[in-house]
Amino acid sequence: MFSLQVNDEIALKLLEINDAKELFALVDESREYLRKWLPWVDHMKNEKDYEPVIEMWLKQFSSHDGYQAGILYNEKLAGMVGFHGIDWSNKKASIGYWLAENFQGNGIMTTAVKGIIDQAFHEYDLNRVEIQCGIENKKSRAIPERIGFKQEGVIRDAEYLYDHFHDTILYSLLSREWK
């Protein structure tokens, strides 16, 4: 099973069905915070709702089309990070992430995203990594900006959140720009 030790405090691991209870509890305790930017939060009403999703994530990994990994901070699930999919012919991928509210402000997400960027460029030999963030989501936007991504532009009405569309900003980083 995939795992990636990013540093002494942060590791990434593929979630399994037996992680559904912990994942549900984490999302549930940050539900109001997360639903501002994540369109799936209201659909996840109990731990059983995560079982088919976790199975889908495991299939994504086994088909070599990216992954969704749990972020472990001092061995406790804190959020998720992963590749939405990998476009092997164009050597690019997009990254998505979220972190529970009580884990914010510890540099966890910046470190985790750096870890998978390093993997994208050095292990997967990709050329481009993209991140899209809600234009008003300042905490999410801080991650690619802090890491050195370039802002490419605004994608109007890019995502539907419950009762409205919102714009996103597209960021990119090329392998030759990664230190």
PDB file of N, CA, C and O in Angstrom, residues 62-140:
ATOM      1  N   SER A  62      -4.596   2.207  -8.151  1.00  0.00           N
ATOM      2  CA  SER A  62      -4.192   0.964  -8.817  1.00  0.00           C
ATOM      3  C   SER A  62      -4.155   1.105 -10.337  1.00  0.00           C
ATOM      4  O   SER A  62      -3.412   0.397 -11.005  1.00  0.00           O
ATOM      5  N   SER A  63      -4.920   2.044 -10.886  1.00  0.00           N
ATOM      6  CA  SER A  63      -4.886   2.259 -12.333  1.00  0.00           C
ATOM      7  C   SER A  63      -3.840   3.308 -12.725  1.00  0.00           C
ATOM      8  O   SER A  63      -3.785   3.726 -13.876  1.00  0.00           O
ATOM      9  N   HIS A  64      -3.022   3.719 -11.764  1.00  0.00           N
ATOM     10  CA  HIS A  64      -1.901   4.644 -11.999  1.00  0.00           C
ATOM     11  C   HIS A  64      -2.400   5.982 -12.558  1.00  0.00           C
ATOM     12  O   HIS A  64      -1.814   6.556 -13.468  1.00  0.00           O
ATOM     13  N   ASP A  65      -3.506   6.454 -11.974  1.00  0.00           N
ATOM     14  CA  ASP A  65      -4.112   7.712 -12.412  1.00  0.00           C
ATOM     15  C   ASP A  65      -4.137   8.729 -11.269  1.00  0.00           C
ATOM     16  O   ASP A  65      -5.070   9.511 -11.141  1.00  0.00           O
ATOM     17  N   GLY A  66      -3.105   8.696 -10.433  1.00  0.00           N
ATOM     18  CA  GLY A  66      -3.047   9.592  -9.291  1.00  0.00           C
ATOM     19  C   GLY A  66      -3.523   8.902  -8.039  1.00  0.00           C
ATOM     20  O   GLY A  66      -3.714   7.684  -8.014  1.00  0.00           O
ATOM     21  N   TYR A  67      -3.751   9.675  -7.000  1.00  0.00           N
ATOM     22  CA  TYR A  67      -4.228   9.122  -5.731  1.00  0.00           C
ATOM     23  C   TYR A  67      -4.782  10.226  -4.845  1.00  0.00           C
ATOM     24  O   TYR A  67      -4.526  11.401  -5.064  1.00  0.00           O
ATOM     25  N   GLN A  68      -5.552   9.787  -3.870  1.00  0.00           N
ATOM     26  CA  GLN A  68      -6.032  10.660  -2.803  1.00  0.00           C
ATOM     27  C   GLN A  68      -5.494  10.058  -1.512  1.00  0.00           C
ATOM     28  O   GLN A  68      -5.809   8.908  -1.198  1.00  0.00           O
ATOM     29  N   ALA A  69      -4.686  10.799  -0.803  1.00  0.00           N
ATOM     30  CA  ALA A  69      -4.033  10.264   0.385  1.00  0.00           C
ATOM     31  C   ALA A  69      -4.454  11.025   1.630  1.00  0.00           C
ATOM     32  O   ALA A  69      -4.625  12.249   1.600  1.00  0.00           O
ATOM     33  N   GLY A  70      -4.589  10.285   2.702  1.00  0.00           N
ATOM     34  CA  GLY A  70      -4.805  10.915   3.991  1.00  0.00           C
ATOM     35  C   GLY A  70      -3.510  11.546   4.465  1.00  0.00           C
ATOM     36  O   GLY A  70      -2.428  10.992   4.264  1.00  0.00           O
ATOM     37  N   ILE A  71      -3.623  12.714   5.065  1.00  0.00           N
ATOM     38  CA  ILE A  71      -2.458  13.379   5.654  1.00  0.00           C
ATOM     39  C   ILE A  71      -2.444  13.027   7.127  1.00  0.00           C
ATOM     40  O   ILE A  71      -3.394  13.336   7.861  1.00  0.00           O
ATOM     41  N   LEU A  72      -1.388  12.364   7.555  1.00  0.00           N
ATOM     42  CA  LEU A  72      -1.222  12.030   8.965  1.00  0.00           C
ATOM     43  C   LEU A  72      -0.262  13.036   9.576  1.00  0.00           C
ATOM     44  O   LEU A  72       0.869  13.186   9.110  1.00  0.00           O
ATOM     45  N   TYR A  73      -0.722  13.709  10.611  1.00  0.00           N
ATOM     46  CA  TYR A  73       0.109  14.662  11.358  1.00  0.00           C
ATOM     47  C   TYR A  73       0.317  14.059  12.737  1.00  0.00           C
ATOM     48  O   TYR A  73      -0.639  13.875  13.485  1.00  0.00           O
ATOM     49  N   ASN A  74       1.559  13.693  13.022  1.00  0.00           N
ATOM     50  CA  ASN A  74       1.866  12.964  14.260  1.00  0.00           C
ATOM     51  C   ASN A  74       0.937  11.760  14.408  1.00  0.00           C
ATOM     52  O   ASN A  74       0.365  11.509  15.465  1.00  0.00           O
ATOM     53  N   GLU A  75       0.772  11.039  13.298  1.00  0.00           N
ATOM     54  CA  GLU A  75       0.016   9.796  13.198  1.00  0.00           C
ATOM     55  C   GLU A  75      -1.500   9.958  13.352  1.00  0.00           C
ATOM     56  O   GLU A  75      -2.212   8.973  13.485  1.00  0.00           O
ATOM     57  N   LYS A  76      -1.998  11.189  13.296  1.00  0.00           N
ATOM     58  CA  LYS A  76      -3.440  11.437  13.380  1.00  0.00           C
ATOM     59  C   LYS A  76      -3.909  12.021  12.049  1.00  0.00           C
ATOM     60  O   LYS A  76      -3.285  12.929  11.508  1.00  0.00           O
ATOM     61  N   LEU A  77      -5.031  11.506  11.526  1.00  0.00           N
ATOM     62  CA  LEU A  77      -5.572  11.998  10.267  1.00  0.00           C
ATOM     63  C   LEU A  77      -5.953  13.467  10.408  1.00  0.00           C
ATOM     64  O   LEU A  77      -6.695  13.841  11.311  1.00  0.00           O
ATOM     65  N   ALA A  78      -5.412  14.310   9.498  1.00  0.00           N
ATOM     66  CA  ALA A  78      -5.626  15.759   9.570  1.00  0.00           C
ATOM     67  C   ALA A  78      -6.325  16.313   8.331  1.00  0.00           C
ATOM     68  O   ALA A  78      -6.890  17.395   8.383  1.00  0.00           O
ATOM     69  N   GLY A  79      -6.282  15.585   7.211  1.00  0.00           N
ATOM     70  CA  GLY A  79      -6.869  16.067   5.967  1.00  0.00           C
ATOM     71  C   GLY A  79      -6.514  15.137   4.833  1.00  0.00           C
ATOM     72  O   GLY A  79      -6.113  14.000   5.057  1.00  0.00           O
ATOM     73  N   MET A  80      -6.626  15.659   3.614  1.00  0.00           N
ATOM     74  CA  MET A  80      -6.362  14.865   2.414  1.00  0.00           C
ATOM     75  C   MET A  80      -5.602  15.712   1.403  1.00  0.00           C
ATOM     76  O   MET A  80      -5.772  16.931   1.348  1.00  0.00           O
ATOM     77  N   VAL A  81      -4.799  15.030   0.603  1.00  0.00           N
ATOM     78  CA  VAL A  81      -4.093  15.662  -0.507  1.00  0.00           C
ATOM     79  C   VAL A  81      -3.923  14.609  -1.597  1.00  0.00           C
ATOM     80  O   VAL A  81      -3.834  13.416  -1.292  1.00  0.00           O
ATOM     81  N   GLY A  82      -3.911  15.052  -2.833  1.00  0.00           N
ATOM     82  CA  GLY A  82      -3.697  14.069  -3.891  1.00  0.00           C
ATOM     83  C   GLY A  82      -3.772  14.668  -5.275  1.00  0.00           C
ATOM     84  O   GLY A  82      -4.003  15.867  -5.454  1.00  0.00           O
ATOM     85  N   PHE A  83      -3.564  13.790  -6.248  1.00  0.00           N
ATOM     86  CA  PHE A  83      -3.651  14.150  -7.660  1.00  0.00           C
ATOM     87  C   PHE A  83      -5.056  13.797  -8.147  1.00  0.00           C
ATOM     88  O   PHE A  83      -5.474  12.652  -8.029  1.00  0.00           O
ATOM     89  N   HIS A  84      -5.767  14.776  -8.705  1.00  0.00           N
ATOM     90  CA  HIS A  84      -7.099  14.500  -9.240  1.00  0.00           C
ATOM     91  C   HIS A  84      -7.030  13.439 -10.316  1.00  0.00           C
ATOM     92  O   HIS A  84      -7.922  12.623 -10.449  1.00  0.00           O
ATOM     93  N   GLY A  85      -6.012  13.470 -11.064  1.00  0.00           N
ATOM     94  CA  GLY A  85      -5.743  12.527 -12.143  1.00  0.00           C
ATOM     95  C   GLY A  85      -4.419  12.921 -12.750  1.00  0.00           C
ATOM     96  O   GLY A  85      -3.922  14.020 -12.501  1.00  0.00           O
ATOM     97  N   ILE A  86      -3.841  12.014 -13.519  1.00  0.00           N
ATOM     98  CA  ILE A  86      -2.565  12.319 -14.170  1.00  0.00           C
ATOM     99  C   ILE A  86      -2.745  12.180 -15.673  1.00  0.00           C
ATOM    100  O   ILE A  86      -3.219  11.155 -16.160  1.00  0.00           O
ATOM    101  N   ASP A  87      -2.398  13.217 -16.394  1.00  0.00           N
ATOM    102  CA  ASP A  87      -2.416  13.218 -17.852  1.00  0.00           C
ATOM    103  C   ASP A  87      -1.000  12.835 -18.289  1.00  0.00           C
ATOM    104  O   ASP A  87      -0.118  13.680 -18.419  1.00  0.00           O
ATOM    105  N   TRP A  88      -0.786  11.524 -18.472  1.00  0.00           N
ATOM    106  CA  TRP A  88       0.558  11.017 -18.774  1.00  0.00           C
ATOM    107  C   TRP A  88       1.055  11.482 -20.134  1.00  0.00           C
ATOM    108  O   TRP A  88       2.250  11.730 -20.305  1.00  0.00           O
ATOM    109  N   SER A  89       0.173  11.614 -21.108  1.00  0.00           N
ATOM    110  CA  SER A  89       0.630  12.011 -22.445  1.00  0.00           C
ATOM    111  C   SER A  89       1.128  13.455 -22.455  1.00  0.00           C
ATOM    112  O   SER A  89       2.039  13.789 -23.216  1.00  0.00           O
ATOM    113  N   ASN A  90       0.554  14.305 -21.630  1.00  0.00           N
ATOM    114  CA  ASN A  90       1.001  15.699 -21.544  1.00  0.00           C
ATOM    115  C   ASN A  90       1.859  15.968 -20.311  1.00  0.00           C
ATOM    116  O   ASN A  90       2.220  17.124 -20.057  1.00  0.00           O
ATOM    117  N   LYS A  91       2.141  14.921 -19.537  1.00  0.00           N
ATOM    118  CA  LYS A  91       3.032  14.983 -18.375  1.00  0.00           C
ATOM    119  C   LYS A  91       2.607  16.076 -17.380  1.00  0.00           C
ATOM    120  O   LYS A  91       3.402  16.905 -16.966  1.00  0.00           O
ATOM    121  N   LYS A  92       1.295  16.018 -17.013  1.00  0.00           N
ATOM    122  CA  LYS A  92       0.810  17.012 -16.061  1.00  0.00           C
ATOM    123  C   LYS A  92      -0.243  16.398 -15.147  1.00  0.00           C
ATOM    124  O   LYS A  92      -0.847  15.370 -15.466  1.00  0.00           O
ATOM    125  N   ALA A  93      -0.447  17.071 -14.018  1.00  0.00           N
ATOM    126  CA  ALA A  93      -1.451  16.640 -13.046  1.00  0.00           C
ATOM    127  C   ALA A  93      -1.957  17.854 -12.293  1.00  0.00           C
ATOM    128  O   ALA A  93      -1.291  18.898 -12.245  1.00  0.00           O
ATOM    129  N   SER A  94      -3.134  17.707 -11.706  1.00  0.00           N
ATOM    130  CA  SER A  94      -3.638  18.755 -10.821  1.00  0.00           C
ATOM    131  C   SER A  94      -3.742  18.189  -9.411  1.00  0.00           C
ATOM    132  O   SER A  94      -3.997  16.999  -9.218  1.00  0.00           O
ATOM    133  N   ILE A  95      -3.532  19.063  -8.452  1.00  0.00           N
ATOM    134  CA  ILE A  95      -3.518  18.680  -7.044  1.00  0.00           C
ATOM    135  C   ILE A  95      -4.747  19.283  -6.358  1.00  0.00           C
ATOM    136  O   ILE A  95      -5.110  20.429  -6.605  1.00  0.00           O
ATOM    137  N   GLY A  96      -5.340  18.493  -5.474  1.00  0.00           N
ATOM    138  CA  GLY A  96      -6.405  18.969  -4.613  1.00  0.00           C
ATOM    139  C   GLY A  96      -6.048  18.669  -3.170  1.00  0.00           C
ATOM    140  O   GLY A  96      -5.282  17.746  -2.891  1.00  0.00           O
ATOM    141  N   TYR A  97      -6.624  19.443  -2.248  1.00  0.00           N
ATOM    142  CA  TYR A  97      -6.308  19.247  -0.835  1.00  0.00           C
ATOM    143  C   TYR A  97      -7.347  19.894   0.056  1.00  0.00           C
ATOM    144  O   TYR A  97      -8.072  20.791  -0.361  1.00  0.00           O
ATOM    145  N   TRP A  98      -7.421  19.410   1.272  1.00  0.00           N
ATOM    146  CA  TRP A  98      -8.199  20.052   2.337  1.00  0.00           C
ATOM    147  C   TRP A  98      -7.616  19.629   3.684  1.00  0.00           C
ATOM    148  O   TRP A  98      -7.001  18.566   3.800  1.00  0.00           O
ATOM    149  N   LEU A  99      -7.801  20.487   4.656  1.00  0.00           N
ATOM    150  CA  LEU A  99      -7.275  20.251   5.999  1.00  0.00           C
ATOM    151  C   LEU A  99      -8.350  20.615   7.009  1.00  0.00           C
ATOM    152  O   LEU A  99      -8.996  21.659   6.882  1.00  0.00           O
ATOM    153  N   ALA A 100      -8.537  19.760   8.000  1.00  0.00           N
ATOM    154  CA  ALA A 100      -9.524  20.039   9.046  1.00  0.00           C
ATOM    155  C   ALA A 100      -9.149  21.335   9.764  1.00  0.00           C
ATOM    156  O   ALA A 100      -7.968  21.683   9.890  1.00  0.00           O
ATOM    157  N   GLU A 101     -10.165  22.024  10.241  1.00  0.00           N
ATOM    158  CA  GLU A 101      -9.981  23.355  10.815  1.00  0.00           C
ATOM    159  C   GLU A 101      -8.992  23.377  11.982  1.00  0.00           C
ATOM    160  O   GLU A 101      -8.156  24.265  12.073  1.00  0.00           O
ATOM    161  N   ASN A 102      -9.055  22.391  12.856  1.00  0.00           N
ATOM    162  CA  ASN A 102      -8.190  22.423  14.047  1.00  0.00           C
ATOM    163  C   ASN A 102      -6.723  22.086  13.752  1.00  0.00           C
ATOM    164  O   ASN A 102      -5.884  22.184  14.642  1.00  0.00           O
ATOM    165  N   PHE A 103      -6.404  21.740  12.508  1.00  0.00           N
ATOM    166  CA  PHE A 103      -5.010  21.480  12.136  1.00  0.00           C
ATOM    167  C   PHE A 103      -4.391  22.646  11.362  1.00  0.00           C
ATOM    168  O   PHE A 103      -3.223  22.600  10.987  1.00  0.00           O
ATOM    169  N   GLN A 104      -5.174  23.693  11.118  1.00  0.00           N
ATOM    170  CA  GLN A 104      -4.698  24.845  10.349  1.00  0.00           C
ATOM    171  C   GLN A 104      -3.572  25.571  11.086  1.00  0.00           C
ATOM    172  O   GLN A 104      -3.517  25.565  12.317  1.00  0.00           O
ATOM    173  N   GLY A 105      -2.705  26.208  10.320  1.00  0.00           N
ATOM    174  CA  GLY A 105      -1.687  27.087  10.890  1.00  0.00           C
ATOM    175  C   GLY A 105      -0.420  26.407  11.371  1.00  0.00           C
ATOM    176  O   GLY A 105       0.410  27.042  12.025  1.00  0.00           O
ATOM    177  N   ASN A 106      -0.243  25.134  11.027  1.00  0.00           N
ATOM    178  CA  ASN A 106       0.961  24.404  11.449  1.00  0.00           C
ATOM    179  C   ASN A 106       1.898  24.082  10.286  1.00  0.00           C
ATOM    180  O   ASN A 106       2.862  23.338  10.465  1.00  0.00           O
ATOM    181  N   GLY A 107       1.604  24.591   9.098  1.00  0.00           N
ATOM    182  CA  GLY A 107       2.439  24.308   7.929  1.00  0.00           C
ATOM    183  C   GLY A 107       2.236  22.914   7.371  1.00  0.00           C
ATOM    184  O   GLY A 107       3.001  22.471   6.499  1.00  0.00           O
ATOM    185  N   ILE A 108       1.206  22.225   7.829  1.00  0.00           N
ATOM    186  CA  ILE A 108       0.971  20.840   7.417  1.00  0.00           C
ATOM    187  C   ILE A 108       0.704  20.747   5.922  1.00  0.00           C
ATOM    188  O   ILE A 108       1.329  19.939   5.214  1.00  0.00           O
ATOM    189  N   MET A 109      -0.221  21.567   5.427  1.00  0.00           N
ATOM    190  CA  MET A 109      -0.597  21.447   4.020  1.00  0.00           C
ATOM    191  C   MET A 109       0.527  21.885   3.097  1.00  0.00           C
ATOM    192  O   MET A 109       0.776  21.237   2.082  1.00  0.00           O
ATOM    193  N   THR A 110       1.228  22.945   3.434  1.00  0.00           N
ATOM    194  CA  THR A 110       2.346  23.380   2.592  1.00  0.00           C
ATOM    195  C   THR A 110       3.365  22.252   2.470  1.00  0.00           C
ATOM    196  O   THR A 110       3.839  21.933   1.373  1.00  0.00           O
ATOM    197  N   THR A 111       3.678  21.611   3.581  1.00  0.00           N
ATOM    198  CA  THR A 111       4.653  20.513   3.590  1.00  0.00           C
ATOM    199  C   THR A 111       4.147  19.324   2.793  1.00  0.00           C
ATOM    200  O   THR A 111       4.896  18.725   2.002  1.00  0.00           O
ATOM    201  N   ALA A 112       2.876  18.959   2.966  1.00  0.00           N
ATOM    202  CA  ALA A 112       2.311  17.820   2.243  1.00  0.00           C
ATOM    203  C   ALA A 112       2.289  18.075   0.736  1.00  0.00           C
ATOM    204  O   ALA A 112       2.645  17.197  -0.057  1.00  0.00           O
ATOM    205  N   VAL A 113       1.885  19.284   0.340  1.00  0.00           N
ATOM    206  CA  VAL A 113       1.840  19.614  -1.087  1.00  0.00           C
ATOM    207  C   VAL A 113       3.257  19.610  -1.674  1.00  0.00           C
ATOM    208  O   VAL A 113       3.471  19.095  -2.769  1.00  0.00           O
ATOM    209  N   LYS A 114       4.223  20.143  -0.955  1.00  0.00           N
ATOM    210  CA  LYS A 114       5.613  20.078  -1.435  1.00  0.00           C
ATOM    211  C   LYS A 114       6.047  18.628  -1.637  1.00  0.00           C
ATOM    212  O   LYS A 114       6.753  18.304  -2.598  1.00  0.00           O
ATOM    213  N   GLY A 115       5.622  17.759  -0.736  1.00  0.00           N
ATOM    214  CA  GLY A 115       5.979  16.342  -0.851  1.00  0.00           C
ATOM    215  C   GLY A 115       5.447  15.699  -2.111  1.00  0.00           C
ATOM    216  O   GLY A 115       6.165  14.960  -2.787  1.00  0.00           O
ATOM    217  N   ILE A 116       4.196  15.993  -2.468  1.00  0.00           N
ATOM    218  CA  ILE A 116       3.678  15.351  -3.682  1.00  0.00           C
ATOM    219  C   ILE A 116       4.149  16.063  -4.945  1.00  0.00           C
ATOM    220  O   ILE A 116       4.224  15.440  -5.996  1.00  0.00           O
ATOM    221  N   ILE A 117       4.495  17.337  -4.841  1.00  0.00           N
ATOM    222  CA  ILE A 117       5.103  18.014  -5.997  1.00  0.00           C
ATOM    223  C   ILE A 117       6.461  17.379  -6.293  1.00  0.00           C
ATOM    224  O   ILE A 117       6.795  17.105  -7.453  1.00  0.00           O
ATOM    225  N   ASP A 118       7.221  17.149  -5.256  1.00  0.00           N
ATOM    226  CA  ASP A 118       8.523  16.496  -5.424  1.00  0.00           C
ATOM    227  C   ASP A 118       8.341  15.127  -6.087  1.00  0.00           C
ATOM    228  O   ASP A 118       9.087  14.765  -7.002  1.00  0.00           O
ATOM    229  N   GLN A 119       7.349  14.408  -5.646  1.00  0.00           N
ATOM    230  CA  GLN A 119       7.047  13.105  -6.239  1.00  0.00           C
ATOM    231  C   GLN A 119       6.638  13.260  -7.715  1.00  0.00           C
ATOM    232  O   GLN A 119       7.086  12.498  -8.569  1.00  0.00           O
ATOM    233  N   ALA A 120       5.805  14.254  -8.009  1.00  0.00           N
ATOM    234  CA  ALA A 120       5.349  14.475  -9.381  1.00  0.00           C
ATOM    235  C   ALA A 120       6.520  14.712 -10.324  1.00  0.00           C
ATOM    236  O   ALA A 120       6.564  14.153 -11.423  1.00  0.00           O
ATOM    237  N   PHE A 121       7.456  15.537  -9.901  1.00  0.00           N
ATOM    238  CA  PHE A 121       8.555  15.903 -10.787  1.00  0.00           C
ATOM    239  C   PHE A 121       9.701  14.890 -10.781  1.00  0.00           C
ATOM    240  O   PHE A 121      10.310  14.650 -11.819  1.00  0.00           O
ATOM    241  N   HIS A 122       9.984  14.271  -9.648  1.00  0.00           N
ATOM    242  CA  HIS A 122      11.138  13.385  -9.566  1.00  0.00           C
ATOM    243  C   HIS A 122      10.807  11.909  -9.766  1.00  0.00           C
ATOM    244  O   HIS A 122      11.580  11.190 -10.396  1.00  0.00           O
ATOM    245  N   GLU A 123       9.687  11.440  -9.248  1.00  0.00           N
ATOM    246  CA  GLU A 123       9.319  10.032  -9.427  1.00  0.00           C
ATOM    247  C   GLU A 123       8.478   9.815 -10.682  1.00  0.00           C
ATOM    248  O   GLU A 123       8.706   8.877 -11.429  1.00  0.00           O
ATOM    249  N   TYR A 124       7.485  10.674 -10.897  1.00  0.00           N
ATOM    250  CA  TYR A 124       6.576  10.499 -12.024  1.00  0.00           C
ATOM    251  C   TYR A 124       7.078  11.175 -13.297  1.00  0.00           C
ATOM    252  O   TYR A 124       6.506  10.975 -14.355  1.00  0.00           O
ATOM    253  N   ASP A 125       8.109  11.998 -13.180  1.00  0.00           N
ATOM    254  CA  ASP A 125       8.697  12.701 -14.323  1.00  0.00           C
ATOM    255  C   ASP A 125       7.663  13.567 -15.062  1.00  0.00           C
ATOM    256  O   ASP A 125       7.668  13.654 -16.281  1.00  0.00           O
ATOM    257  N   LEU A 126       6.787  14.227 -14.304  1.00  0.00           N
ATOM    258  CA  LEU A 126       5.821  15.140 -14.897  1.00  0.00           C
ATOM    259  C   LEU A 126       6.489  16.476 -15.180  1.00  0.00           C
ATOM    260  O   LEU A 126       7.535  16.793 -14.619  1.00  0.00           O
ATOM    261  N   ASN A 127       5.880  17.242 -16.040  1.00  0.00           N
ATOM    262  CA  ASN A 127       6.409  18.555 -16.399  1.00  0.00           C
ATOM    263  C   ASN A 127       5.628  19.695 -15.751  1.00  0.00           C
ATOM    264  O   ASN A 127       6.172  20.770 -15.538  1.00  0.00           O
ATOM    265  N   ARG A 128       4.356  19.457 -15.449  1.00  0.00           N
ATOM    266  CA  ARG A 128       3.482  20.541 -14.989  1.00  0.00           C
ATOM    267  C   ARG A 128       2.554  20.035 -13.887  1.00  0.00           C
ATOM    268  O   ARG A 128       1.991  18.954 -14.003  1.00  0.00           O
ATOM    269  N   VAL A 129       2.397  20.867 -12.868  1.00  0.00           N
ATOM    270  CA  VAL A 129       1.426  20.607 -11.806  1.00  0.00           C
ATOM    271  C   VAL A 129       0.538  21.841 -11.689  1.00  0.00           C
ATOM    272  O   VAL A 129       1.035  22.972 -11.708  1.00  0.00           O
ATOM    273  N   GLU A 130      -0.767  21.600 -11.599  1.00  0.00           N
ATOM    274  CA  GLU A 130      -1.731  22.692 -11.469  1.00  0.00           C
ATOM    275  C   GLU A 130      -2.469  22.591 -10.141  1.00  0.00           C
ATOM    276  O   GLU A 130      -2.662  21.499  -9.606  1.00  0.00           O
ATOM    277  N   ILE A 131      -2.888  23.752  -9.648  1.00  0.00           N
ATOM    278  CA  ILE A 131      -3.767  23.842  -8.479  1.00  0.00           C
ATOM    279  C   ILE A 131      -4.810  24.903  -8.794  1.00  0.00           C
ATOM    280  O   ILE A 131      -4.465  25.985  -9.265  1.00  0.00           O
ATOM    281  N   GLN A 132      -6.080  24.576  -8.540  1.00  0.00           N
ATOM    282  CA  GLN A 132      -7.154  25.568  -8.653  1.00  0.00           C
ATOM    283  C   GLN A 132      -7.709  25.832  -7.261  1.00  0.00           C
ATOM    284  O   GLN A 132      -7.950  24.902  -6.497  1.00  0.00           O
ATOM    285  N   CYS A 133      -7.892  27.105  -6.946  1.00  0.00           N
ATOM    286  CA  CYS A 133      -8.425  27.506  -5.640  1.00  0.00           C
ATOM    287  C   CYS A 133      -9.542  28.503  -5.841  1.00  0.00           C
ATOM    288  O   CYS A 133      -9.488  29.327  -6.750  1.00  0.00           O
ATOM    289  N   GLY A 134     -10.533  28.450  -4.960  1.00  0.00           N
ATOM    290  CA  GLY A 134     -11.575  29.461  -4.968  1.00  0.00           C
ATOM    291  C   GLY A 134     -10.953  30.839  -4.810  1.00  0.00           C
ATOM    292  O   GLY A 134     -10.055  31.031  -3.986  1.00  0.00           O
ATOM    293  N   ILE A 135     -11.405  31.778  -5.611  1.00  0.00           N
ATOM    294  CA  ILE A 135     -10.793  33.107  -5.630  1.00  0.00           C
ATOM    295  C   ILE A 135     -10.844  33.778  -4.250  1.00  0.00           C
ATOM    296  O   ILE A 135      -9.948  34.533  -3.888  1.00  0.00           O
ATOM    297  N   GLU A 136     -11.868  33.474  -3.470  1.00  0.00           N
ATOM    298  CA  GLU A 136     -11.992  34.051  -2.131  1.00  0.00           C
ATOM    299  C   GLU A 136     -11.372  33.182  -1.040  1.00  0.00           C
ATOM    300  O   GLU A 136     -11.349  33.580   0.123  1.00  0.00           O
ATOM    301  N   ASN A 137     -10.878  32.013  -1.394  1.00  0.00           N
ATOM    302  CA  ASN A 137     -10.327  31.082  -0.402  1.00  0.00           C
ATOM    303  C   ASN A 137      -8.842  31.407  -0.159  1.00  0.00           C
ATOM    304  O   ASN A 137      -7.945  30.782  -0.709  1.00  0.00           O
ATOM    305  N   LYS A 138      -8.613  32.388   0.678  1.00  0.00           N
ATOM    306  CA  LYS A 138      -7.263  32.911   0.897  1.00  0.00           C
ATOM    307  C   LYS A 138      -6.317  31.877   1.503  1.00  0.00           C
ATOM    308  O   LYS A 138      -5.136  31.829   1.149  1.00  0.00           O
ATOM    309  N   LYS A 139      -6.807  31.032   2.393  1.00  0.00           N
ATOM    310  CA  LYS A 139      -5.940  30.003   2.991  1.00  0.00           C
ATOM    311  C   LYS A 139      -5.498  28.984   1.953  1.00  0.00           C
ATOM    312  O   LYS A 139      -4.342  28.571   1.933  1.00  0.00           O
ATOM    313  N   SER A 140      -6.403  28.581   1.092  1.00  0.00           N
ATOM    314  CA  SER A 140      -6.051  27.626   0.052  1.00  0.00           C
ATOM    315  C   SER A 140      -5.107  28.247  -0.968  1.00  0.00           C
ATOM    316  O   SER A 140      -4.143  27.615  -1.409  1.00  0.00           O
TER     317      SER A 140
END
